[in-house]
Amino acid sequence: MAGKGDKLKTRLRGRSRVIGQITRALRLFVPMLGDVLRGRYRPVPWMAILWMLAALIYLISPLDLIPDFLVLVGVLDDAVIVGWLLTRVDSALGPYRAWREESVDRSKDNSSGV
């Protein structure tokens, strides 16, 4: 029985990591677009933009792998596919995330008089 509990904990940890990636991608994407449009961040992370567009198109499109009229399974396939696409967005935003953290560190150093 302890083996099943360990497996469940491992699966939940894996799921929480994915949920964290999805959340981080959603929180970081809009600020990234703002920085790109204002010219503060170059190079443009085209792959992140393409992955996000793919996720939005999949959500909006009436064509699905599993039709939504199969209520639970149809919505579940949307969540899985869009979730996977958003993990790709998060991965593609890695360089932007590093740049942003570095920019925040620099602004802290400048404001503290160092």
mmCIF file of C-alpha atoms in Angstrom:
data_model
loop_
_atom_site.group_PDB
_atom_site.id
_atom_site.type_symbol
_atom_site.label_atom_id
_atom_site.label_comp_id
_atom_site.label_asym_id
_atom_site.label_seq_id
_atom_site.Cartn_x
_atom_site.Cartn_y
_atom_site.Cartn_z
ATOM 1 C CA MET A 1 0.000 0.000 0.000
ATOM 2 C CA ALA A 2 2.882 2.381 0.729
ATOM 3 C CA GLY A 3 4.064 1.898 -2.860
ATOM 4 C CA LYS A 4 0.778 3.270 -4.208
ATOM 5 C CA GLY A 5 1.044 6.314 -1.949
ATOM 6 C CA ASP A 6 4.581 7.000 -3.172
ATOM 7 C CA LYS A 7 3.466 6.700 -6.791
ATOM 8 C CA LEU A 8 0.602 9.099 -6.156
ATOM 9 C CA LYS A 9 2.919 11.643 -4.522
ATOM 10 C CA THR A 10 5.319 11.403 -7.467
ATOM 11 C CA ARG A 11 2.498 11.919 -9.976
ATOM 12 C CA LEU A 12 1.117 14.884 -8.033
ATOM 13 C CA ARG A 13 4.575 16.486 -7.870
ATOM 14 C CA GLY A 14 4.905 16.067 -11.621
ATOM 15 C CA ARG A 15 1.485 17.618 -12.170
ATOM 16 C CA SER A 16 2.246 20.543 -9.881
ATOM 17 C CA ARG A 17 5.432 21.227 -11.871
ATOM 18 C CA VAL A 18 3.417 21.346 -15.097
ATOM 19 C CA ILE A 19 0.760 23.567 -13.524
ATOM 20 C CA GLY A 20 3.557 25.855 -12.339
ATOM 21 C CA GLN A 21 4.966 26.045 -15.863
ATOM 22 C CA ILE A 22 1.545 26.886 -17.293
ATOM 23 C CA THR A 23 0.942 29.583 -14.690
ATOM 24 C CA ARG A 24 4.406 31.062 -15.201
ATOM 25 C CA ALA A 25 3.916 31.142 -18.991
ATOM 26 C CA LEU A 26 0.601 32.950 -18.651
ATOM 27 C CA ARG A 27 2.003 35.490 -16.173
ATOM 28 C CA LEU A 28 5.140 36.183 -18.231
ATOM 29 C CA PHE A 29 3.772 36.237 -21.773
ATOM 30 C CA VAL A 30 1.946 39.591 -21.657
ATOM 31 C CA PRO A 31 4.857 41.486 -20.023
ATOM 32 C CA MET A 32 7.172 39.919 -22.613
ATOM 33 C CA LEU A 33 4.968 41.226 -25.422
ATOM 34 C CA GLY A 34 5.067 44.685 -23.851
ATOM 35 C CA ASP A 35 8.859 44.629 -23.585
ATOM 36 C CA VAL A 36 9.187 43.431 -27.189
ATOM 37 C CA LEU A 37 6.760 46.059 -28.539
ATOM 38 C CA ARG A 38 8.520 48.849 -26.607
ATOM 39 C CA GLY A 39 11.890 47.654 -27.937
ATOM 40 C CA ARG A 40 13.282 46.871 -24.500
ATOM 41 C CA TYR A 41 13.826 43.192 -25.209
ATOM 42 C CA ARG A 42 15.504 41.748 -28.263
ATOM 43 C CA PRO A 43 15.651 39.146 -29.792
ATOM 44 C CA VAL A 44 11.950 38.501 -30.252
ATOM 45 C CA PRO A 45 11.036 35.056 -28.822
ATOM 46 C CA TRP A 46 9.184 33.917 -31.945
ATOM 47 C CA MET A 47 8.752 30.345 -30.731
ATOM 48 C CA ALA A 48 6.940 31.521 -27.586
ATOM 49 C CA ILE A 49 4.641 33.654 -29.720
ATOM 50 C CA LEU A 50 3.967 30.788 -32.121
ATOM 51 C CA TRP A 51 3.233 28.322 -29.283
ATOM 52 C CA MET A 52 0.831 30.840 -27.688
ATOM 53 C CA LEU A 53 -0.903 31.412 -31.013
ATOM 54 C CA ALA A 54 -1.258 27.659 -31.448
ATOM 55 C CA ALA A 55 -2.843 27.390 -27.989
ATOM 56 C CA LEU A 56 -5.263 30.247 -28.698
ATOM 57 C CA ILE A 57 -6.193 28.874 -32.111
ATOM 58 C CA TYR A 58 -6.807 25.426 -30.641
ATOM 59 C CA LEU A 59 -9.065 26.908 -27.948
ATOM 60 C CA ILE A 60 -11.025 29.057 -30.403
ATOM 61 C CA SER A 61 -11.225 26.561 -33.246
ATOM 62 C CA PRO A 62 -14.394 24.488 -33.499
ATOM 63 C CA LEU A 63 -12.246 21.589 -34.711
ATOM 64 C CA ASP A 64 -10.917 19.428 -31.883
ATOM 65 C CA LEU A 65 -9.308 16.035 -31.575
ATOM 66 C CA ILE A 66 -12.244 15.030 -29.387
ATOM 67 C CA PRO A 67 -15.481 17.017 -29.913
ATOM 68 C CA ASP A 68 -16.638 19.132 -26.981
ATOM 69 C CA PHE A 69 -20.137 17.645 -27.062
ATOM 70 C CA LEU A 70 -18.535 14.642 -25.342
ATOM 71 C CA VAL A 71 -18.563 16.868 -22.303
ATOM 72 C CA LEU A 72 -15.926 15.588 -19.892
ATOM 73 C CA VAL A 73 -13.576 13.993 -22.419
ATOM 74 C CA GLY A 74 -13.937 16.839 -24.934
ATOM 75 C CA VAL A 75 -13.025 19.497 -22.410
ATOM 76 C CA LEU A 76 -10.276 17.344 -20.933
ATOM 77 C CA ASP A 77 -8.535 16.984 -24.297
ATOM 78 C CA ASP A 78 -8.628 20.790 -24.694
ATOM 79 C CA ALA A 79 -7.068 21.237 -21.252
ATOM 80 C CA VAL A 80 -4.343 18.681 -21.927
ATOM 81 C CA ILE A 81 -3.386 20.019 -25.356
ATOM 82 C CA VAL A 82 -3.501 23.692 -24.355
ATOM 83 C CA GLY A 83 -1.594 22.864 -21.165
ATOM 84 C CA TRP A 84 1.092 21.117 -23.194
ATOM 85 C CA LEU A 85 1.331 24.087 -25.564
ATOM 86 C CA LEU A 86 1.678 26.473 -22.625
ATOM 87 C CA THR A 87 4.549 24.400 -21.208
ATOM 88 C CA ARG A 88 6.241 24.952 -24.597
ATOM 89 C CA VAL A 89 5.599 28.699 -24.197
ATOM 90 C CA ASP A 90 7.221 28.589 -20.762
ATOM 91 C CA SER A 91 10.276 26.795 -22.151
ATOM 92 C CA ALA A 92 10.601 29.278 -25.011
ATOM 93 C CA LEU A 93 10.439 32.180 -22.542
ATOM 94 C CA GLY A 94 13.510 30.964 -20.627
ATOM 95 C CA PRO A 95 15.908 33.566 -22.102
ATOM 96 C CA TYR A 96 13.370 36.352 -21.524
ATOM 97 C CA ARG A 97 12.877 35.211 -17.921
ATOM 98 C CA ALA A 98 16.646 35.361 -17.337
ATOM 99 C CA TRP A 99 16.847 38.817 -18.952
ATOM 100 C CA ARG A 100 13.966 40.087 -16.846
ATOM 101 C CA GLU A 101 15.479 38.785 -13.595
ATOM 102 C CA GLU A 102 18.805 40.377 -14.536
ATOM 103 C CA SER A 103 17.038 43.675 -15.304
ATOM 104 C CA VAL A 104 15.293 43.625 -11.928
ATOM 105 C CA ASP A 105 18.609 42.913 -10.166
ATOM 106 C CA ARG A 106 20.267 45.815 -12.026
ATOM 107 C CA SER A 107 17.481 48.213 -11.115
ATOM 108 C CA LYS A 108 17.730 47.175 -7.454
ATOM 109 C CA ASP A 109 21.483 47.789 -7.520
ATOM 110 C CA ASN A 110 20.990 51.206 -9.138
ATOM 111 C CA SER A 111 18.278 52.261 -6.683
ATOM 112 C CA SER A 112 20.339 51.218 -3.657
ATOM 113 C CA GLY A 113 23.206 53.469 -4.765
ATOM 114 C CA VAL A 114 25.682 50.691 -5.487
#
